[in-house]
Amino acid sequence: MNDVRELVIVGSGPAGLTAAIYAGRANLHPLVIEGLAAGGQLMLTTDVENYPGFPDGILGPELMTRFREQAARFGAELVTADADEVDLSERPFRVRVGGTEHRAHAVIVSTGASARMLGLDFEQRLLGHGVSTCATCDGFFFRDHDIAVVGGGDSAVEEALFLTKFARSVTVIHRRDELRASMILQERAFADPKISFRWNTVVEDAVGDSKLERVLLRDVETGERSELAVTGLFVAIGHTPNTGLFAGQLAMDGAGYLVTEPGSTRTTVEGVFACGDVQDHVYRQAVTAAGSGCMAAIDAERWLAARAHAATAPG
């Protein structure tokens, strides 16, 4: 068993590594449990053109490598393994990784969220080469393209409307015969001449090796198969927050995202903070995740300082 640390950070996307940078500069000597999928969703992104400070863009993995190097420079210790268990029921908190148990006075949760995919073989092959899960991130690359969006909820319709700023046409592919999105979004989508709909339809496969050329569709009612020539496919069927480790320990909303106090990163357990996509189901951008990671590190540093002061104050 290791000595008790000031801070353990679970997760290593933009939120976790920014928290590590700030915590390192505050001499908290943070331990970062990176996870085997270190770097978060940006590791699956090719060009990142909307992160400030990179006017010519940067590859997602390169950006996360720079985050990591900066965190290490300021004294963060990084463990490339998944956390197997987190115990927040007593102090110090306990984080088990393999056969090692780490104890800490404070914990920052930055485990992110995973975009739900269709579960088809082509998705991994073409992710970043025509297949995307983020219109805000990648829409710019599809100027004057014919593209499709899979889904029927608010996220899908919002992405379709956003993509009309760039695309020549947007086809919404939905497995039902009506949308689940809010009425105001539906009205906007139906009124947009660039948006068309393929009802009662699912994607079965895609054609293209190095880039997407077209998708293969199936009508769920008739079984009829068809093709749709598109060079972009945006999967917008929701995200799943990576909160399994904290079930029954931290408050979550109905969708499983961690609940934090308004205007802070504090969770329902004192000394535990959450940042990034694990508690943000609205923005889900690298820059907002990084910003909340900064907030979490500052919140944790101030909490630890207040705790230390209280412990040494005259009784």
PDB file of N, CA, C and O in Angstrom, residues 49-85:
ATOM      1  N   GLU A  49      -9.158  21.456 -35.565  1.00  0.00           N
ATOM      2  CA  GLU A  49      -8.933  22.805 -36.067  1.00  0.00           C
ATOM      3  C   GLU A  49      -9.581  23.887 -35.210  1.00  0.00           C
ATOM      4  O   GLU A  49      -9.433  25.070 -35.509  1.00  0.00           O
ATOM      5  N   ASN A  50     -10.276  23.470 -34.143  1.00  0.00           N
ATOM      6  CA  ASN A  50     -10.978  24.471 -33.336  1.00  0.00           C
ATOM      7  C   ASN A  50     -10.411  24.594 -31.928  1.00  0.00           C
ATOM      8  O   ASN A  50     -11.048  25.195 -31.059  1.00  0.00           O
ATOM      9  N   TYR A  51      -9.201  24.037 -31.698  1.00  0.00           N
ATOM     10  CA  TYR A  51      -8.585  24.220 -30.385  1.00  0.00           C
ATOM     11  C   TYR A  51      -7.714  25.465 -30.439  1.00  0.00           C
ATOM     12  O   TYR A  51      -6.828  25.567 -31.298  1.00  0.00           O
ATOM     13  N   PRO A  52      -7.945  26.437 -29.558  1.00  0.00           N
ATOM     14  CA  PRO A  52      -7.200  27.697 -29.630  1.00  0.00           C
ATOM     15  C   PRO A  52      -5.693  27.490 -29.565  1.00  0.00           C
ATOM     16  O   PRO A  52      -5.191  26.623 -28.836  1.00  0.00           O
ATOM     17  N   GLY A  53      -4.987  28.298 -30.341  1.00  0.00           N
ATOM     18  CA  GLY A  53      -3.531  28.263 -30.328  1.00  0.00           C
ATOM     19  C   GLY A  53      -2.912  27.460 -31.445  1.00  0.00           C
ATOM     20  O   GLY A  53      -1.685  27.423 -31.588  1.00  0.00           O
ATOM     21  N   PHE A  54      -3.745  26.816 -32.265  1.00  0.00           N
ATOM     22  CA  PHE A  54      -3.249  26.011 -33.372  1.00  0.00           C
ATOM     23  C   PHE A  54      -3.939  26.462 -34.657  1.00  0.00           C
ATOM     24  O   PHE A  54      -4.866  25.803 -35.134  1.00  0.00           O
ATOM     25  N   PRO A  55      -3.509  27.592 -35.226  1.00  0.00           N
ATOM     26  CA  PRO A  55      -4.207  28.151 -36.398  1.00  0.00           C
ATOM     27  C   PRO A  55      -4.198  27.235 -37.609  1.00  0.00           C
ATOM     28  O   PRO A  55      -5.091  27.330 -38.454  1.00  0.00           O
ATOM     29  N   ASP A  56      -3.211  26.348 -37.700  1.00  0.00           N
ATOM     30  CA  ASP A  56      -3.141  25.415 -38.825  1.00  0.00           C
ATOM     31  C   ASP A  56      -3.722  24.050 -38.471  1.00  0.00           C
ATOM     32  O   ASP A  56      -3.641  23.118 -39.275  1.00  0.00           O
ATOM     33  N   GLY A  57      -4.297  23.930 -37.279  1.00  0.00           N
ATOM     34  CA  GLY A  57      -4.845  22.652 -36.844  1.00  0.00           C
ATOM     35  C   GLY A  57      -3.764  21.752 -36.275  1.00  0.00           C
ATOM     36  O   GLY A  57      -2.564  22.013 -36.392  1.00  0.00           O
ATOM     37  N   ILE A  58      -4.195  20.674 -35.658  1.00  0.00           N
ATOM     38  CA  ILE A  58      -3.276  19.700 -35.073  1.00  0.00           C
ATOM     39  C   ILE A  58      -3.990  18.364 -35.012  1.00  0.00           C
ATOM     40  O   ILE A  58      -5.218  18.301 -34.865  1.00  0.00           O
ATOM     41  N   LEU A  59      -3.241  17.285 -35.144  1.00  0.00           N
ATOM     42  CA  LEU A  59      -3.831  15.959 -35.020  1.00  0.00           C
ATOM     43  C   LEU A  59      -4.246  15.714 -33.574  1.00  0.00           C
ATOM     44  O   LEU A  59      -3.541  16.106 -32.633  1.00  0.00           O
ATOM     45  N   GLY A  60      -5.385  15.051 -33.399  1.00  0.00           N
ATOM     46  CA  GLY A  60      -5.874  14.785 -32.058  1.00  0.00           C
ATOM     47  C   GLY A  60      -4.868  14.070 -31.174  1.00  0.00           C
ATOM     48  O   GLY A  60      -4.596  14.521 -30.045  1.00  0.00           O
ATOM     49  N   PRO A  61      -4.261  12.959 -31.628  1.00  0.00           N
ATOM     50  CA  PRO A  61      -3.266  12.279 -30.788  1.00  0.00           C
ATOM     51  C   PRO A  61      -2.064  13.155 -30.461  1.00  0.00           C
ATOM     52  O   PRO A  61      -1.513  13.081 -29.355  1.00  0.00           O
ATOM     53  N   GLU A  62      -1.639  14.012 -31.399  1.00  0.00           N
ATOM     54  CA  GLU A  62      -0.505  14.897 -31.123  1.00  0.00           C
ATOM     55  C   GLU A  62      -0.873  15.919 -30.047  1.00  0.00           C
ATOM     56  O   GLU A  62      -0.064  16.229 -29.156  1.00  0.00           O
ATOM     57  N   LEU A  63      -2.094  16.445 -30.126  1.00  0.00           N
ATOM     58  CA  LEU A  63      -2.529  17.405 -29.114  1.00  0.00           C
ATOM     59  C   LEU A  63      -2.524  16.762 -27.737  1.00  0.00           C
ATOM     60  O   LEU A  63      -2.050  17.359 -26.756  1.00  0.00           O
ATOM     61  N   MET A  64      -3.018  15.527 -27.639  1.00  0.00           N
ATOM     62  CA  MET A  64      -3.062  14.879 -26.345  1.00  0.00           C
ATOM     63  C   MET A  64      -1.664  14.501 -25.851  1.00  0.00           C
ATOM     64  O   MET A  64      -1.402  14.506 -24.650  1.00  0.00           O
ATOM     65  N   THR A  65      -0.752  14.207 -26.773  1.00  0.00           N
ATOM     66  CA  THR A  65       0.637  13.956 -26.377  1.00  0.00           C
ATOM     67  C   THR A  65       1.242  15.206 -25.747  1.00  0.00           C
ATOM     68  O   THR A  65       1.971  15.133 -24.742  1.00  0.00           O
ATOM     69  N   ARG A  66       0.925  16.366 -26.308  1.00  0.00           N
ATOM     70  CA  ARG A  66       1.427  17.617 -25.742  1.00  0.00           C
ATOM     71  C   ARG A  66       0.825  17.887 -24.368  1.00  0.00           C
ATOM     72  O   ARG A  66       1.523  18.350 -23.451  1.00  0.00           O
ATOM     73  N   PHE A  67      -0.459  17.615 -24.217  1.00  0.00           N
ATOM     74  CA  PHE A  67      -1.084  17.728 -22.895  1.00  0.00           C
ATOM     75  C   PHE A  67      -0.325  16.859 -21.890  1.00  0.00           C
ATOM     76  O   PHE A  67      -0.005  17.299 -20.781  1.00  0.00           O
ATOM     77  N   ARG A  68      -0.067  15.618 -22.286  1.00  0.00           N
ATOM     78  CA  ARG A  68       0.554  14.655 -21.382  1.00  0.00           C
ATOM     79  C   ARG A  68       1.962  15.089 -20.993  1.00  0.00           C
ATOM     80  O   ARG A  68       2.356  15.019 -19.822  1.00  0.00           O
ATOM     81  N   GLU A  69       2.731  15.545 -21.989  1.00  0.00           N
ATOM     82  CA  GLU A  69       4.101  15.986 -21.723  1.00  0.00           C
ATOM     83  C   GLU A  69       4.115  17.188 -20.783  1.00  0.00           C
ATOM     84  O   GLU A  69       4.979  17.303 -19.908  1.00  0.00           O
ATOM     85  N   GLN A  70       3.142  18.072 -20.952  1.00  0.00           N
ATOM     86  CA  GLN A  70       3.079  19.243 -20.088  1.00  0.00           C
ATOM     87  C   GLN A  70       2.728  18.859 -18.659  1.00  0.00           C
ATOM     88  O   GLN A  70       3.290  19.397 -17.698  1.00  0.00           O
ATOM     89  N   ALA A  71       1.804  17.903 -18.514  1.00  0.00           N
ATOM     90  CA  ALA A  71       1.458  17.430 -17.174  1.00  0.00           C
ATOM     91  C   ALA A  71       2.666  16.790 -16.491  1.00  0.00           C
ATOM     92  O   ALA A  71       2.941  17.040 -15.311  1.00  0.00           O
ATOM     93  N   ALA A  72       3.407  15.965 -17.249  1.00  0.00           N
ATOM     94  CA  ALA A  72       4.589  15.308 -16.687  1.00  0.00           C
ATOM     95  C   ALA A  72       5.655  16.333 -16.314  1.00  0.00           C
ATOM     96  O   ALA A  72       6.352  16.190 -15.302  1.00  0.00           O
ATOM     97  N   ARG A  73       5.767  17.368 -17.119  1.00  0.00           N
ATOM     98  CA  ARG A  73       6.766  18.409 -16.841  1.00  0.00           C
ATOM     99  C   ARG A  73       6.550  19.048 -15.477  1.00  0.00           C
ATOM    100  O   ARG A  73       7.498  19.417 -14.776  1.00  0.00           O
ATOM    101  N   PHE A  74       5.294  19.159 -15.060  1.00  0.00           N
ATOM    102  CA  PHE A  74       4.985  19.799 -13.785  1.00  0.00           C
ATOM    103  C   PHE A  74       4.813  18.790 -12.659  1.00  0.00           C
ATOM    104  O   PHE A  74       4.239  19.119 -11.621  1.00  0.00           O
ATOM    105  N   GLY A  75       5.292  17.581 -12.875  1.00  0.00           N
ATOM    106  CA  GLY A  75       5.390  16.643 -11.775  1.00  0.00           C
ATOM    107  C   GLY A  75       4.278  15.625 -11.642  1.00  0.00           C
ATOM    108  O   GLY A  75       4.246  14.869 -10.663  1.00  0.00           O
ATOM    109  N   ALA A  76       3.373  15.579 -12.613  1.00  0.00           N
ATOM    110  CA  ALA A  76       2.325  14.564 -12.545  1.00  0.00           C
ATOM    111  C   ALA A  76       2.918  13.188 -12.812  1.00  0.00           C
ATOM    112  O   ALA A  76       3.755  13.021 -13.696  1.00  0.00           O
ATOM    113  N   GLU A  77       2.489  12.214 -12.040  1.00  0.00           N
ATOM    114  CA  GLU A  77       2.883  10.823 -12.268  1.00  0.00           C
ATOM    115  C   GLU A  77       1.746  10.136 -13.009  1.00  0.00           C
ATOM    116  O   GLU A  77       0.583  10.232 -12.601  1.00  0.00           O
ATOM    117  N   LEU A  78       2.061   9.466 -14.112  1.00  0.00           N
ATOM    118  CA  LEU A  78       1.018   8.884 -14.948  1.00  0.00           C
ATOM    119  C   LEU A  78       1.122   7.365 -14.955  1.00  0.00           C
ATOM    120  O   LEU A  78       2.206   6.807 -15.130  1.00  0.00           O
ATOM    121  N   VAL A  79      -0.019   6.716 -14.761  1.00  0.00           N
ATOM    122  CA  VAL A  79      -0.098   5.258 -14.770  1.00  0.00           C
ATOM    123  C   VAL A  79      -1.018   4.853 -15.920  1.00  0.00           C
ATOM    124  O   VAL A  79      -2.206   5.197 -15.929  1.00  0.00           O
ATOM    125  N   THR A  80      -0.446   4.146 -16.901  1.00  0.00           N
ATOM    126  CA  THR A  80      -1.233   3.751 -18.074  1.00  0.00           C
ATOM    127  C   THR A  80      -1.910   2.418 -17.806  1.00  0.00           C
ATOM    128  O   THR A  80      -1.452   1.355 -18.219  1.00  0.00           O
ATOM    129  N   ALA A  81      -2.995   2.486 -17.074  1.00  0.00           N
ATOM    130  CA  ALA A  81      -3.793   1.304 -16.739  1.00  0.00           C
ATOM    131  C   ALA A  81      -5.173   1.794 -16.325  1.00  0.00           C
ATOM    132  O   ALA A  81      -5.362   2.971 -16.010  1.00  0.00           O
ATOM    133  N   ASP A  82      -6.142   0.890 -16.346  1.00  0.00           N
ATOM    134  CA  ASP A  82      -7.492   1.242 -15.929  1.00  0.00           C
ATOM    135  C   ASP A  82      -7.628   1.112 -14.418  1.00  0.00           C
ATOM    136  O   ASP A  82      -7.044   0.209 -13.800  1.00  0.00           O
ATOM    137  N   ALA A  83      -8.390   2.018 -13.842  1.00  0.00           N
ATOM    138  CA  ALA A  83      -8.758   1.870 -12.429  1.00  0.00           C
ATOM    139  C   ALA A  83      -9.778   0.738 -12.326  1.00  0.00           C
ATOM    140  O   ALA A  83     -10.764   0.710 -13.054  1.00  0.00           O
ATOM    141  N   ASP A  84      -9.516  -0.200 -11.437  1.00  0.00           N
ATOM    142  CA  ASP A  84     -10.405  -1.349 -11.276  1.00  0.00           C
ATOM    143  C   ASP A  84     -11.502  -1.095 -10.253  1.00  0.00           C
ATOM    144  O   ASP A  84     -12.598  -1.646 -10.361  1.00  0.00           O
ATOM    145  N   GLU A  85     -11.189  -0.275  -9.268  1.00  0.00           N
ATOM    146  CA  GLU A  85     -12.156  -0.024  -8.204  1.00  0.00           C
ATOM    147  C   GLU A  85     -11.836   1.299  -7.531  1.00  0.00           C
ATOM    148  O   GLU A  85     -10.662   1.644  -7.348  1.00  0.00           O
TER     149      GLU A  85
END
